[in-house]
Amino acid sequence: MISYEYPLNERIRTLLRLEDLFVKIAHFSAADAPQDHHVALLTIFETLEVASRADLKVDLVQELERQRQILMSFRNNPEISEEALAGALYEIEQASAGLLAMAGKIGQYLRENEWLMSIRSRAAIPGGVCQFDLPSYHYWLNREPDLRRRDLDGWIHPMAPIRDGIEIVLRLLRASGRPEPQLARSGAFQLTMAGRTAQMLRVRLAQAETVVPEISANKYALNVRFMLPETVARPRLAERDVAFELTFCSL
């Protein structure tokens, strides 16, 4: 199955973007090639840009506290594993403590590093990080992979509380809904929201389905159109019935 997630507000959109960026940083940092570490560093710059929202840390702390209170209400419930509950509460409390311990603006230590900021400004120019533009960066890329990886880890580690908080919130959000089987007649599906509240939609398709969902939603209606994944022409509606799973996720 392939899952497509569609955020219904700006806060969840930001969390999904940051989750994707943190995953890419981990992937490219783990490799050894200079090109991989170059991509990892550029992705750190992207993360800095997205995470610079002033209220991100406050949003995460408040959401984690809200989830902690909800989990606390399940204590002494015979249908809930006390061990699993204690583990979930500990994880939330550790993430909250890490966020509260973060001082100042997110990523300020990166902005104060003139060498990194010189790379960031040149990277905004197409082809702007060639060896003749940034010889010191060329030298860094030719160092031992372990030394480069140590630097990358040092640059991203202070943002680990943000990553951990996002991971918990999105995991709880994804687990909050139940998949419902649906059928898009002639490639199109419409549903009246009728008071439904959701922060994110998930559409799951069998991998064998050669279609891509285009989703639009507001508080009144949801529309899903399944398009043929054209790469050389304008996408066209798949004019056939498409079976899929739809999940409304809300914390």
XYZ file of C-alpha atoms in Angstrom:
251
model
C 0.000 0.000 0.000
C 1.061 3.600 -0.633
C -0.109 6.296 1.807
C -0.764 9.898 0.829
C -1.192 12.387 3.670
C -2.976 15.702 3.299
C -2.718 18.258 6.141
C -5.797 20.360 6.820
C -4.071 23.198 8.672
C -0.764 25.034 8.561
C 0.513 23.558 11.831
C 0.290 19.959 10.622
C 1.698 20.990 7.237
C 4.794 22.358 9.005
C 5.201 19.218 11.135
C 5.002 16.943 8.075
C 7.575 19.035 6.224
C 9.970 18.936 9.164
C 9.498 15.185 9.624
C 10.419 14.660 5.966
C 13.502 16.870 6.303
C 14.748 15.116 9.461
C 14.381 11.719 7.744
C 16.425 12.942 4.775
C 19.141 14.360 7.040
C 19.489 11.016 8.832
C 19.604 9.130 5.521
C 22.223 11.272 3.803
C 24.347 11.764 6.937
C 24.669 7.994 7.363
C 26.316 7.653 3.932
C 30.013 8.280 3.265
C 30.133 10.083 -0.083
C 30.849 13.844 -0.117
C 27.777 14.356 -2.326
C 25.563 12.732 0.322
C 26.960 14.960 3.047
C 26.479 18.000 0.804
C 22.773 17.104 0.466
C 22.561 16.511 4.234
C 23.948 19.994 4.918
C 21.593 21.669 2.435
C 18.715 19.806 4.095
C 19.821 21.148 7.489
C 19.532 24.642 5.982
C 16.007 23.801 4.768
C 15.119 22.523 8.243
C 16.387 25.757 9.778
C 14.156 27.732 7.404
C 11.008 25.716 8.134
C 11.619 25.459 11.896
C 12.111 29.207 12.284
C 8.401 29.677 13.050
C 8.405 31.485 16.390
C 5.592 29.401 17.880
C 6.736 25.907 16.782
C 8.344 24.999 20.106
C 5.377 26.356 22.088
C 2.927 24.450 19.868
C 4.768 21.180 20.425
C 5.035 21.653 24.199
C 1.327 22.469 24.469
C 0.282 19.509 22.317
C 2.498 17.092 24.234
C 1.064 18.341 27.530
C -2.471 17.890 26.188
C -1.672 14.325 25.156
C -0.054 13.659 28.543
C -3.237 14.743 30.314
C -5.322 12.479 28.061
C -3.071 9.498 28.786
C -3.108 10.248 32.525
C -6.892 9.813 32.465
C -6.400 6.188 31.384
C -4.545 5.251 34.560
C -6.121 2.412 36.554
C -8.159 1.405 33.506
C -8.147 -2.437 33.424
C -8.328 -2.405 29.613
C -5.110 -0.393 29.297
C -1.652 -1.859 29.874
C -0.052 0.070 32.729
C 3.397 -0.751 31.374
C 2.593 0.595 27.894
C 0.931 3.662 29.412
C 3.932 4.386 31.633
C 6.249 4.045 28.623
C 4.175 6.478 26.548
C 4.014 8.998 29.391
C 7.762 8.782 29.970
C 8.436 9.373 26.265
C 6.195 12.450 26.228
C 7.709 13.835 29.423
C 11.254 13.383 28.076
C 10.351 15.119 24.816
C 8.712 18.012 26.673
C 11.718 18.415 28.960
C 14.030 18.520 25.939
C 11.916 21.203 24.262
C 11.724 23.322 27.410
C 15.500 23.103 27.792
C 16.046 24.627 24.346
C 17.191 28.215 24.837
C 16.668 31.024 22.361
C 15.471 30.894 18.788
C 15.514 27.506 17.072
C 18.772 27.079 15.147
C 20.302 30.351 16.330
C 23.648 28.588 16.825
C 23.639 27.821 13.076
C 22.893 31.431 12.139
C 25.856 32.547 14.259
C 28.243 30.260 12.347
C 29.625 32.529 9.602
C 31.172 29.625 7.679
C 27.851 27.776 7.458
C 25.958 30.932 6.536
C 28.419 31.629 3.716
C 27.664 28.168 2.313
C 23.949 28.727 2.762
C 24.003 32.019 0.856
C 26.075 30.543 -1.983
C 23.846 27.454 -2.158
C 20.933 29.727 -3.068
C 22.759 30.507 -6.338
C 22.528 27.792 -9.044
C 25.937 26.097 -9.108
C 27.136 28.489 -6.426
C 29.060 25.993 -4.281
C 31.721 24.964 -6.772
C 35.222 24.504 -5.389
C 36.398 27.876 -6.783
C 33.480 29.635 -4.992
C 34.033 28.013 -1.599
C 37.495 26.421 -1.329
C 37.122 25.885 2.431
C 33.897 23.953 1.818
C 35.677 21.915 -0.883
C 38.336 21.087 1.713
C 35.624 20.006 4.194
C 33.989 17.748 1.608
C 37.344 16.022 1.063
C 37.883 15.245 4.735
C 37.318 11.768 6.170
C 33.636 10.754 6.151
C 33.636 10.210 9.920
C 34.905 13.749 10.511
C 32.231 15.225 8.247
C 29.578 13.083 9.916
C 30.700 14.300 13.343
C 30.230 17.889 12.179
C 26.799 17.134 10.689
C 25.700 15.442 13.902
C 26.894 18.437 15.899
C 24.903 20.825 13.718
C 21.649 18.870 13.835
C 21.778 17.457 17.394
C 20.563 20.655 19.170
C 17.348 20.363 17.131
C 16.762 16.756 18.278
C 14.030 17.799 20.794
C 12.063 19.309 17.887
C 12.483 16.084 15.899
C 11.440 13.912 18.862
C 8.401 16.044 19.667
C 7.237 15.967 16.043
C 7.687 12.200 15.904
C 5.419 11.681 18.939
C 2.708 14.126 17.813
C 2.512 12.713 14.282
C 2.525 9.126 15.541
C -0.451 9.893 17.799
C -2.175 11.766 14.974
C -1.779 8.875 12.523
C -3.062 6.392 15.097
C -6.145 8.502 15.876
C -8.278 7.524 12.881
C -9.791 4.365 11.467
C -9.379 3.535 7.769
C -12.661 3.405 5.856
C -12.909 1.596 2.494
C -14.155 3.899 -0.266
C -14.693 3.791 -4.020
C -14.023 6.652 -6.418
C -16.466 6.289 -9.298
C -14.837 7.098 -12.631
C -11.796 8.363 -10.721
C -13.614 10.974 -8.600
C -14.798 10.917 -4.989
C -16.717 13.540 -3.036
C -17.826 13.539 0.579
C -19.766 16.092 2.591
C -17.896 16.780 5.808
C -21.154 17.139 7.795
C -19.487 18.271 11.001
C -16.467 15.988 10.723
C -13.332 17.544 12.195
C -9.896 16.441 11.106
C -6.363 17.770 11.069
C -5.078 15.383 8.424
C -6.432 12.999 5.809
C -4.759 9.761 4.786
C -5.469 8.085 1.467
C -4.097 4.555 1.019
C -3.921 2.806 -2.323
C -2.751 -0.597 -3.452
C 0.728 -0.250 -4.918
C -0.519 -1.825 -8.129
C -2.897 1.129 -8.680
C -1.240 3.404 -11.232
C -2.994 6.563 -10.045
C -2.127 9.556 -7.865
C -4.714 11.308 -5.649
C -5.302 15.047 -5.905
C -6.994 16.116 -2.677
C -8.863 19.290 -1.830
C -10.849 19.806 1.347
C -12.503 22.434 3.495
C -14.953 22.340 6.409
C -17.831 21.609 4.015
C -16.598 18.993 1.538
C -13.782 16.660 0.576
C -12.859 16.018 -3.040
C -10.408 13.375 -4.251
C -9.554 12.995 -7.928
C -7.346 10.107 -9.029
C -5.016 11.153 -11.816
C -2.821 9.142 -14.145
C 0.824 9.809 -13.143
C 1.959 11.300 -16.444
C 5.575 12.458 -16.572
C 5.647 13.757 -20.128
C 2.166 15.231 -20.439
C -0.464 16.988 -18.383
C -1.996 14.600 -15.787
C -5.381 13.219 -16.801
C -8.242 11.891 -14.695
C -8.240 8.095 -14.429
C -11.713 7.445 -15.806
C -12.258 4.188 -13.960
C -13.370 3.094 -10.513
C -10.593 3.249 -7.892
C -10.812 1.489 -4.523
C -8.954 3.171 -1.663
C -8.872 3.657 2.107
C -9.681 7.005 3.672
C -8.725 7.974 7.229
C -9.675 11.144 9.108
C -6.975 11.887 11.689
C -7.450 14.288 14.573
C -5.834 14.786 17.982
